[in-house]
């Protein structure tokens, strides 16, 4: 059961900009960072964004993260066919003392 | 380069236990944490816990704390996760992932996953 809520699907055409939201019903986001992952079906997830808006080495700057209040967002600009994948958000939850993942958003390009 | 290599797929009967391995290379094993995360077919990711590869201390998800044991062998740069009292709902791909606590980048590198099938 996910305590982080994501839309189940999103779509866009090549070159467009899309955003995927991740919301949480408490103030947990205010004190904890959000990470974002990309997962191509059948493979392991890949870290895209950590600490709300930082990109690991090798992740294109087309991917960006932001957070405000109880909601976080992943934005993908200049959409490409290879961006078609599942996207997950994750954050530490103080109340549950554990990492929580969103339900995932399937992006269709 | 950082690599996490996981053990082969397992098929277990209900009630049995399974012990998975995650062999690492390309970095100083004892300087990082290792998480275990699972993904049931068609479902999202579910965090199971972490082990501090240096100190050996662990922190488990409340969901699994009665059934999971995480250990490590620093001489082999390998982390292990054992899950007991298996049931059909435990059928999933189990991933190990590194936590770069120094920069706050949790789950920065992942293993390919191990499929565990629980069936009689």
XYZ file of N, CA and C in Angstrom:
687
model
N 0.848 -1.188 0.000
C 0.000 0.000 0.000
C 0.893 1.251 0.000
N 0.646 2.155 -0.995
C 1.474 3.331 -1.151
C 0.861 4.479 -0.385
N 1.691 5.225 0.360
C 1.203 6.438 0.989
C 1.560 7.629 0.151
N 2.275 7.401 -0.953
C 2.580 8.440 -1.914
C 1.705 8.197 -3.143
N 0.968 9.239 -3.558
C 0.001 9.089 -4.637
C 0.522 9.674 -5.935
N 0.555 8.838 -6.964
C 0.943 9.277 -8.295
C -0.199 8.978 -9.262
N -0.301 9.753 -10.346
C -1.283 9.381 -11.383
C -0.832 8.095 -12.033
N -1.748 7.191 -12.354
C -1.340 5.912 -12.934
C -0.729 6.027 -14.315
N -1.082 7.074 -15.047
C -0.554 7.205 -16.400
C -0.337 8.662 -16.777
N 0.532 8.855 -17.751
C 0.797 10.159 -18.343
C 1.225 9.915 -19.783
N 1.083 10.923 -20.596
C 1.479 10.751 -21.990
C 1.913 12.079 -22.595
N 2.656 11.988 -23.680
C 3.122 13.164 -24.393
C 3.671 12.771 -25.737
N 3.893 13.760 -26.564
C 4.474 13.507 -27.879
C 5.933 13.931 -27.866
N 6.737 13.390 -28.762
C 8.162 13.757 -28.795
C 8.367 15.266 -28.833
N 9.279 15.745 -27.974
C 9.586 17.165 -27.896
C 8.794 17.907 -26.839
N 7.696 17.324 -26.403
C 6.855 17.980 -25.390
C 7.496 17.927 -24.015
N 6.885 18.676 -23.092
C 7.259 18.637 -21.683
C 6.104 18.022 -20.907
N 6.431 17.053 -20.054
C 5.404 16.436 -19.219
C 5.847 16.511 -17.762
N 4.866 16.544 -16.877
C 5.161 16.509 -15.448
C 4.376 15.374 -14.800
N 5.004 14.769 -13.825
C 4.393 13.692 -13.055
C 4.390 14.114 -11.594
N 3.245 14.022 -10.964
C 3.123 14.483 -9.584
C 3.216 13.327 -8.589
N 3.550 13.681 -7.370
C 3.659 12.725 -6.272
C 3.195 13.469 -5.028
N 2.079 13.045 -4.469
C 1.542 13.781 -3.327
C 1.454 12.895 -2.094
N 1.524 13.559 -0.954
C 1.514 12.845 0.315
C 0.596 13.589 1.260
N -0.163 12.861 2.036
C -1.244 13.492 2.781
C -0.867 14.168 4.078
N 0.433 14.180 4.397
C 0.821 14.800 5.665
C 1.965 15.761 5.416
N 2.573 16.208 6.475
C 3.675 17.153 6.343
C 5.021 16.457 6.213
N 4.982 15.145 5.944
C 6.233 14.401 5.881
C 7.188 14.950 4.832
N 6.633 15.379 3.699
C 7.482 15.892 2.620
C 8.280 17.105 3.069
N 7.743 17.852 3.989
C 8.416 19.074 4.408
C 9.761 18.821 5.060
N 9.921 17.647 5.642
C 11.148 17.372 6.373
C 11.966 16.255 5.751
N 11.508 15.704 4.638
C 12.222 14.602 4.014
C 12.338 14.800 2.497
N 13.463 14.360 1.971
C 13.702 14.510 0.543
C 12.919 13.493 -0.275
N 12.683 13.859 -1.531
C 12.002 12.981 -2.470
C 12.987 12.528 -3.546
N 12.953 11.267 -3.870
C 13.737 10.706 -4.972
C 12.796 10.257 -6.083
N 13.313 10.263 -7.302
C 12.544 9.790 -8.456
C 13.342 8.723 -9.201
N 12.614 7.725 -9.696
C 13.230 6.606 -10.391
C 12.518 6.349 -11.716
N 13.288 5.875 -12.685
C 12.756 5.441 -13.976
C 12.948 3.936 -14.074
N 11.911 3.232 -14.485
C 12.034 1.785 -14.646
C 11.444 1.352 -15.977
N 12.321 0.833 -16.817
C 11.859 0.192 -18.045
C 11.408 -1.206 -17.660
N 10.224 -1.646 -18.064
C 9.722 -2.968 -17.665
C 10.743 -4.075 -17.902
N 10.898 -4.925 -16.895
C 11.837 -6.025 -16.987
C 13.249 -5.682 -16.556
N 13.466 -4.430 -16.155
C 14.799 -4.032 -15.699
C 14.706 -3.404 -14.312
N 15.852 -3.136 -13.717
C 15.893 -2.517 -12.396
C 15.599 -1.024 -12.502
N 15.064 -0.440 -11.446
C 14.876 1.016 -11.443
C 16.212 1.739 -11.551
N 16.135 2.987 -12.026
C 17.324 3.838 -12.161
C 17.032 5.158 -11.458
N 17.971 5.601 -10.619
C 17.794 6.863 -9.908
C 17.898 8.039 -10.879
N 16.861 8.862 -10.899
C 16.839 10.040 -11.770
C 17.079 11.332 -10.997
N 16.452 11.442 -9.828
C 16.508 12.651 -9.019
C 16.637 12.234 -7.562
N 17.515 12.896 -6.819
C 17.608 12.670 -5.380
C 17.616 14.003 -4.656
N 17.295 13.956 -3.391
C 17.211 15.178 -2.585
C 16.382 16.247 -3.294
N 15.234 15.849 -3.738
C 14.199 16.690 -4.377
C 14.530 17.125 -5.799
N 15.783 17.569 -6.045
C 16.046 18.206 -7.336
C 17.469 18.014 -7.858
N 18.204 17.070 -7.303
C 19.576 16.833 -7.752
C 19.622 15.651 -8.714
N 20.431 15.763 -9.742
C 20.571 14.685 -10.727
C 21.900 13.957 -10.533
N 21.877 12.633 -10.480
C 23.135 11.876 -10.457
C 23.889 12.100 -11.764
N 25.177 11.848 -11.714
C 25.989 11.955 -12.909
C 25.422 11.062 -14.009
N 25.319 11.611 -15.224
C 24.835 10.822 -16.345
C 23.359 10.989 -16.656
N 22.608 11.575 -15.738
C 21.181 11.804 -16.000
C 21.037 13.129 -16.740
N 20.399 13.111 -17.908
C 20.284 14.348 -18.699
C 19.530 15.441 -17.955
N 19.869 16.702 -18.274
C 19.197 17.822 -17.604
C 17.785 18.032 -18.124
N 17.325 17.167 -19.016
C 15.907 17.186 -19.416
C 15.006 16.763 -18.257
N 15.611 16.074 -17.291
C 14.873 15.610 -16.119
C 15.119 16.581 -14.962
N 14.037 17.036 -14.334
C 14.173 17.938 -13.196
C 13.118 17.621 -12.158
N 13.456 17.906 -10.907
C 12.534 17.643 -9.813
C 12.281 18.893 -9.004
N 11.094 18.944 -8.405
C 10.750 20.060 -7.535
C 9.826 19.555 -6.443
N 9.693 20.354 -5.410
C 8.817 19.986 -4.300
C 8.253 21.238 -3.661
N 6.991 21.174 -3.305
C 6.355 22.290 -2.618
C 5.277 21.742 -1.704
N 5.381 22.024 -0.431
C 4.392 21.549 0.528
C 4.326 20.036 0.571
N 3.124 19.501 0.310
C 2.935 18.053 0.374
C 2.944 17.425 -1.011
N 3.538 18.091 -1.988
C 3.570 17.558 -3.340
C 4.926 17.751 -3.975
N 5.336 16.765 -4.745
C 6.581 16.827 -5.506
C 6.259 16.544 -6.973
N 7.150 16.999 -7.841
C 6.932 16.792 -9.279
C 8.213 16.439 -9.989
N 8.061 15.593 -10.991
C 9.150 15.274 -11.913
C 8.746 15.848 -13.260
N 9.628 16.646 -13.838
C 9.372 17.202 -15.160
C 10.362 16.614 -16.162
N 9.849 16.275 -17.319
C 10.686 15.774 -18.413
C 10.435 16.665 -19.617
N 11.477 17.346 -20.046
C 11.333 18.221 -21.210
C 11.970 17.557 -22.431
N 11.621 18.045 -23.611
C 12.168 17.467 -24.836
C 11.935 15.963 -24.893
N 10.699 15.569 -24.675
C 10.341 14.150 -24.549
C 10.877 13.323 -25.720
N 11.403 12.129 -25.379
C 11.926 11.221 -26.403
C 11.252 9.866 -26.252
N 11.287 9.095 -27.310
C 10.637 7.779 -27.277
C 11.248 6.896 -26.193
N 12.550 7.052 -25.941
C 13.195 6.217 -24.927
C 12.813 6.591 -23.499
N 12.071 7.690 -23.336
C 11.597 8.053 -22.001
C 10.366 7.238 -21.608
N 9.841 6.479 -22.538
C 8.665 5.647 -22.234
C 9.059 4.583 -21.209
N 8.485 4.686 -20.025
C 8.861 3.829 -18.902
C 7.892 4.092 -17.746
N 8.122 3.391 -16.642
C 7.393 3.652 -15.402
C 8.250 4.550 -14.520
N 7.601 5.492 -13.842
C 8.303 6.436 -12.990
C 7.746 6.351 -11.565
N 8.652 6.281 -10.597
C 8.267 6.144 -9.194
C 8.896 7.253 -8.367
N 8.142 7.762 -7.403
C 8.706 8.657 -6.405
C 8.906 7.862 -5.116
N 9.766 8.367 -4.255
C 10.020 7.710 -2.978
C 10.459 8.740 -1.965
N 10.127 8.507 -0.716
C 10.543 9.394 0.364
C 10.568 8.622 1.665
N 11.398 9.064 2.564
C 11.412 8.495 3.917
C 10.172 8.971 4.660
N 9.539 8.081 5.387
C 8.365 8.429 6.173
C 8.704 8.326 7.649
N 8.664 9.466 8.338
C 9.062 9.478 9.748
C 8.121 8.645 10.619
N 6.819 8.737 10.325
C 5.838 8.041 11.164
C 5.991 6.532 11.066
N 6.234 6.043 9.840
C 6.383 4.609 9.622
C 7.827 4.151 9.783
N 8.744 5.122 9.904
C 10.160 4.808 10.028
C 10.620 3.888 8.898
N 10.280 4.306 7.680
C 10.668 3.501 6.534
C 10.523 4.283 5.241
N 11.106 3.732 4.183
C 10.991 4.337 2.865
C 9.656 3.937 2.250
N 8.990 4.910 1.625
C 7.743 4.672 0.941
C 7.917 4.988 -0.543
N 7.298 4.176 -1.391
C 7.315 4.420 -2.813
C 5.906 4.754 -3.295
N 5.848 5.594 -4.320
C 4.566 5.856 -4.956
C 4.106 4.658 -5.758
N 2.868 4.714 -6.203
C 2.308 3.606 -6.955
C 2.834 3.496 -8.375
N 3.538 4.533 -8.830
C 4.120 4.499 -10.169
C 3.236 5.147 -11.217
N 3.878 5.766 -12.193
C 3.188 6.395 -13.325
C 3.762 5.841 -14.623
N 2.892 5.295 -15.452
C 3.343 4.768 -16.742
C 3.308 5.883 -17.766
N 4.469 6.236 -18.287
C 4.574 7.301 -19.268
C 4.590 6.711 -20.672
N 3.690 7.182 -21.497
C 3.628 6.775 -22.898
C 4.055 7.945 -23.772
N 4.985 7.679 -24.661
C 5.450 8.710 -25.588
C 4.972 8.339 -26.986
N 33.731 0.434 -12.105
C 32.374 0.933 -12.042
C 31.594 0.146 -10.996
N 30.635 0.817 -10.397
C 29.830 0.188 -9.356
C 28.950 -0.897 -9.977
N 28.988 -2.072 -9.372
C 28.136 -3.175 -9.825
C 27.566 -3.923 -8.633
N 26.310 -4.311 -8.767
C 25.654 -5.165 -7.792
C 25.131 -6.369 -8.575
N 25.598 -7.557 -8.196
C 25.214 -8.781 -8.884
C 24.420 -9.650 -7.914
N 23.240 -10.046 -8.326
C 22.359 -10.798 -7.443
C 22.306 -12.267 -7.813
N 21.897 -13.064 -6.843
C 21.828 -14.510 -7.028
C 20.694 -14.899 -7.968
N 20.715 -16.164 -8.359
C 19.783 -16.667 -9.368
C 18.370 -16.828 -8.805
N 17.434 -16.977 -9.723
C 16.032 -17.130 -9.356
C 15.815 -18.344 -8.458
N 14.784 -18.244 -7.594
C 14.476 -19.301 -6.639
C 12.990 -19.672 -6.747
N 12.715 -20.936 -6.522
C 11.338 -21.412 -6.404
C 11.222 -22.086 -5.045
N 10.280 -21.631 -4.246
C 10.141 -22.143 -2.886
C 8.701 -22.555 -2.602
N 8.575 -23.509 -1.675
C 7.260 -23.918 -1.191
C 6.795 -22.961 -0.120
N 5.484 -22.793 0.023
C 4.969 -21.982 1.134
C 5.501 -22.493 2.465
N 5.856 -21.550 3.331
C 6.393 -21.897 4.647
C 7.904 -21.994 4.691
N 8.539 -22.075 3.536
C 9.999 -22.184 3.487
C 10.640 -20.812 3.662
N 11.967 -20.808 3.672
C 12.751 -19.577 3.727
C 13.581 -19.465 2.459
N 13.987 -18.236 2.148
C 14.871 -18.011 1.014
C 15.942 -17.025 1.445
N 17.171 -17.268 0.987
C 18.272 -16.359 1.299
C 18.884 -15.900 -0.018
N 18.848 -14.599 -0.252
C 19.351 -14.023 -1.485
C 20.663 -13.289 -1.228
N 21.493 -13.214 -2.249
C 22.763 -12.516 -2.109
C 22.871 -11.364 -3.099
N 23.733 -10.424 -2.743
C 23.963 -9.223 -3.541
C 25.463 -8.928 -3.455
N 26.206 -9.357 -4.463
C 27.661 -9.195 -4.464
C 28.015 -7.879 -5.132
N 28.803 -7.064 -4.428
C 29.101 -5.732 -4.934
C 30.547 -5.610 -5.375
N 30.823 -4.643 -6.238
C 32.180 -4.349 -6.675
C 32.243 -2.926 -7.185
N 33.466 -2.411 -7.273
C 33.647 -1.073 -7.835
C 33.581 0.058 -6.836
N 33.424 -0.251 -5.561
C 33.409 0.781 -4.532
C 33.747 0.128 -3.190
N 33.937 0.968 -2.170
C 34.265 0.453 -0.836
C 32.988 -0.005 -0.137
N 32.803 -1.304 -0.098
C 31.563 -1.917 0.400
C 31.165 -1.396 1.769
N 32.132 -1.276 2.663
C 31.820 -0.930 4.050
C 31.472 0.538 4.253
N 31.567 1.339 3.217
C 31.269 2.755 3.342
C 29.841 3.142 2.989
N 29.018 2.166 2.703
C 27.672 2.415 2.223
C 26.671 1.470 2.881
N 25.396 1.807 2.730
C 24.313 0.943 3.139
C 23.817 0.172 1.927
N 23.146 -0.941 2.191
C 22.458 -1.695 1.145
C 20.985 -1.824 1.539
N 20.109 -1.441 0.622
C 18.675 -1.618 0.806
C 18.224 -2.867 0.064
N 17.117 -3.423 0.536
C 16.406 -4.473 -0.207
C 14.993 -3.967 -0.499
N 14.606 -4.080 -1.743
C 13.310 -3.598 -2.236
C 12.708 -4.701 -3.091
N 11.415 -4.930 -2.962
C 10.814 -5.967 -3.801
C 9.698 -5.387 -4.659
N 9.379 -6.130 -5.720
C 8.344 -5.702 -6.650
C 7.548 -6.921 -7.100
N 6.316 -7.017 -6.619
C 5.430 -8.089 -7.051
C 5.004 -7.835 -8.498
N 4.611 -8.888 -9.211
C 4.245 -8.725 -10.625
C 3.195 -7.644 -10.838
N 3.522 -6.670 -11.676
C 2.591 -5.606 -12.005
C 2.362 -4.577 -10.911
N 3.159 -4.662 -9.854
C 2.959 -3.761 -8.707
C 4.099 -2.762 -8.574
N 3.941 -1.889 -7.581
C 4.970 -0.894 -7.314
C 6.100 -1.504 -6.499
N 7.017 -0.653 -6.081
C 8.170 -1.071 -5.308
C 7.828 -1.040 -3.820
N 8.402 -1.964 -3.078
C 8.129 -2.068 -1.648
C 9.458 -2.211 -0.908
N 9.741 -1.259 -0.033
C 10.997 -1.263 0.719
C 10.944 -2.263 1.851
N 12.022 -3.035 2.015
C 12.054 -4.076 3.039
C 12.974 -3.724 4.209
N 14.023 -2.954 3.928
C 14.937 -2.605 5.002
C 16.322 -2.299 4.457
N 17.203 -1.911 5.393
C 18.593 -1.672 4.980
C 19.570 -2.266 5.986
N 20.791 -2.451 5.523
C 21.877 -2.862 6.386
C 23.039 -1.914 6.163
N 23.643 -1.469 7.238
C 24.866 -0.688 7.181
C 25.999 -1.679 6.946
N 26.560 -1.659 5.746
C 27.552 -2.684 5.398
C 28.812 -2.562 6.241
N 29.070 -1.391 6.792
C 30.248 -1.216 7.627
C 30.036 -1.741 9.038
N 29.014 -1.243 9.706
C 28.762 -1.603 11.099
C 27.941 -2.875 11.252
N 27.156 -3.180 10.235
C 26.319 -4.376 10.299
C 24.962 -4.146 10.934
N 24.684 -2.935 11.407
C 23.372 -2.685 11.983
C 22.317 -2.604 10.879
N 21.100 -2.917 11.278
C 20.007 -3.028 10.321
C 18.801 -2.211 10.752
N 17.931 -1.935 9.788
C 16.641 -1.310 10.069
C 15.644 -1.901 9.091
N 14.600 -2.531 9.644
C 13.647 -3.240 8.809
C 12.307 -2.504 8.739
N 11.634 -2.688 7.612
C 10.268 -2.203 7.489
C 9.383 -2.920 8.503
N 8.432 -2.201 9.068
C 7.497 -2.810 10.016
C 6.767 -3.991 9.377
N 6.584 -3.931 8.057
C 5.870 -4.992 7.350
C 6.615 -6.322 7.402
N 7.946 -6.244 7.443
C 8.749 -7.465 7.319
C 9.570 -7.799 8.556
N 9.522 -6.959 9.582
C 10.490 -7.090 10.661
C 10.441 -8.430 11.382
N 9.327 -9.125 11.318
C 9.241 -10.425 11.982
C 9.764 -11.568 11.118
N 9.991 -11.305 9.843
C 10.339 -12.401 8.913
C 11.645 -12.190 8.162
N 12.259 -11.017 8.271
C 13.429 -10.727 7.446
C 14.689 -10.611 8.291
N 15.784 -11.063 7.727
C 17.100 -10.906 8.353
C 18.086 -10.480 7.284
N 18.762 -9.367 7.530
C 19.774 -8.880 6.583
C 21.142 -8.988 7.229
N 22.071 -9.527 6.487
C 23.433 -9.705 6.969
C 24.398 -9.305 5.862
N 25.690 -9.289 6.239
C 26.680 -9.014 5.205
C 27.981 -9.728 5.533
N 28.777 -9.941 4.493
C 30.099 -10.546 4.622
C 31.086 -9.542 4.028
N 31.788 -8.825 4.887
C 32.670 -7.770 4.379
C 33.853 -8.342 3.597
N 34.242 -9.569 3.890
C 35.361 -10.174 3.161
C 34.977 -10.501 1.724
N 33.681 -10.654 1.477
C 33.185 -10.989 0.148
C 32.435 -9.830 -0.500
N 32.402 -8.684 0.190
C 31.670 -7.515 -0.328
C 30.240 -7.874 -0.737
N 29.612 -8.682 0.081
C 28.300 -9.228 -0.273
C 27.304 -9.016 0.860
N 26.089 -8.618 0.459
C 24.983 -8.491 1.393
C 23.987 -9.623 1.138
N 23.296 -10.016 2.212
C 22.338 -11.110 2.126
C 21.001 -10.676 2.727
N 19.935 -11.256 2.201
C 18.604 -11.018 2.753
C 17.881 -12.349 2.832
N 17.461 -12.698 4.036
C 16.719 -13.937 4.223
C 15.291 -13.614 4.638
N 14.339 -14.199 3.948
C 12.919 -14.007 4.239
C 12.327 -15.366 4.583
N 11.670 -15.437 5.727
C 11.144 -16.717 6.192
C 9.623 -16.785 6.074
N 9.086 -17.944 6.383
C 7.626 -18.185 6.362
C 6.997 -17.672 5.078
N 7.570 -18.087 3.970
C 7.131 -17.581 2.667
C 5.685 -17.966 2.363
N 4.979 -17.058 1.717
C 3.635 -17.310 1.249
C 3.537 -16.865 -0.199
N 2.454 -17.195 -0.851
C 2.323 -16.890 -2.280
C 2.474 -15.395 -2.567
N 2.049 -14.569 -1.633
C 2.134 -13.109 -1.830
C 3.577 -12.596 -1.829
N 4.506 -13.445 -1.448
C 5.922 -13.050 -1.471
C 6.548 -13.266 -2.844
N 5.797 -13.812 -3.773
C 6.299 -13.949 -5.137
C 6.559 -12.559 -5.704
N 7.818 -12.315 -6.065
C 8.214 -10.973 -6.479
C 9.652 -11.010 -6.987
N 10.057 -9.904 -7.599
C 11.476 -9.678 -7.898
C 12.052 -8.885 -6.729
N 13.156 -9.377 -6.197
C 13.807 -8.743 -5.061
C 15.080 -8.053 -5.546
N 15.158 -6.747 -5.271
C 16.307 -5.949 -5.677
C 17.135 -5.548 -4.462
N 18.448 -5.484 -4.662
C 19.295 -4.802 -3.698
C 19.707 -3.477 -4.341
N 19.935 -2.467 -3.512
C 20.302 -1.151 -4.013
C 21.215 -0.467 -3.007
N 22.171 0.259 -3.514
C 23.124 0.946 -2.643
C 22.574 2.282 -2.172
N 22.960 2.669 -0.974
C 22.608 3.984 -0.446
C 23.880 4.787 -0.250
N 24.035 5.844 -1.013
C 25.194 6.720 -0.886
C 24.888 7.764 0.185
N 25.002 7.358 1.428
C 24.615 8.234 2.544
C 25.465 9.494 2.588
N 26.660 9.426 2.044
C 27.554 10.591 2.108
C 26.971 11.793 1.384
N 26.260 11.534 0.284
C 25.687 12.643 -0.496
C 24.162 12.638 -0.432
N 23.603 11.736 0.334
C 22.151 11.690 0.473
C 21.440 11.121 -0.732
N 22.137 10.287 -1.501
C 21.530 9.684 -2.693
C 21.191 8.226 -2.390
N 19.999 8.043 -1.849
C 19.562 6.684 -1.558
C 19.216 5.969 -2.855
N 19.508 4.672 -2.920
C 19.169 3.825 -4.069
C 19.861 4.318 -5.338
N 21.142 4.665 -5.261
C 21.821 5.218 -6.435
C 22.257 4.157 -7.435
N 22.519 2.959 -6.994
C 22.813 1.857 -7.907
C 22.007 0.639 -7.483
N 21.498 -0.095 -8.455
C 20.634 -1.237 -8.207
C 21.217 -2.517 -8.821
N 20.916 -3.640 -8.185
C 21.179 -4.924 -8.803
C 20.070 -5.243 -9.798
N 20.251 -6.269 -10.613
C 19.270 -6.616 -11.651
C 18.017 -7.276 -11.104
N 18.071 -7.714 -9.855
C 16.909 -8.350 -9.257
C 16.977 -9.868 -9.289
N 16.320 -10.503 -8.327
C 16.195 -11.956 -8.247
C 14.710 -12.299 -8.143
N 14.237 -13.116 -9.055
C 12.835 -13.541 -9.010
C 12.674 -14.679 -8.007
N 11.788 -14.477 -7.058
C 11.433 -15.522 -6.107
C 9.978 -15.905 -6.355
N 9.768 -17.177 -6.619
C 8.424 -17.692 -6.852
C 8.060 -18.622 -5.708
N 6.937 -18.333 -5.062
C 6.466 -19.164 -3.950
C 5.222 -19.898 -4.432
N 5.366 -21.215 -4.527
C 4.265 -22.015 -5.060
C 4.406 -23.453 -4.610
N 3.275 -24.078 -4.348
C 3.296 -25.485 -3.980
C 3.165 -26.368 -5.233
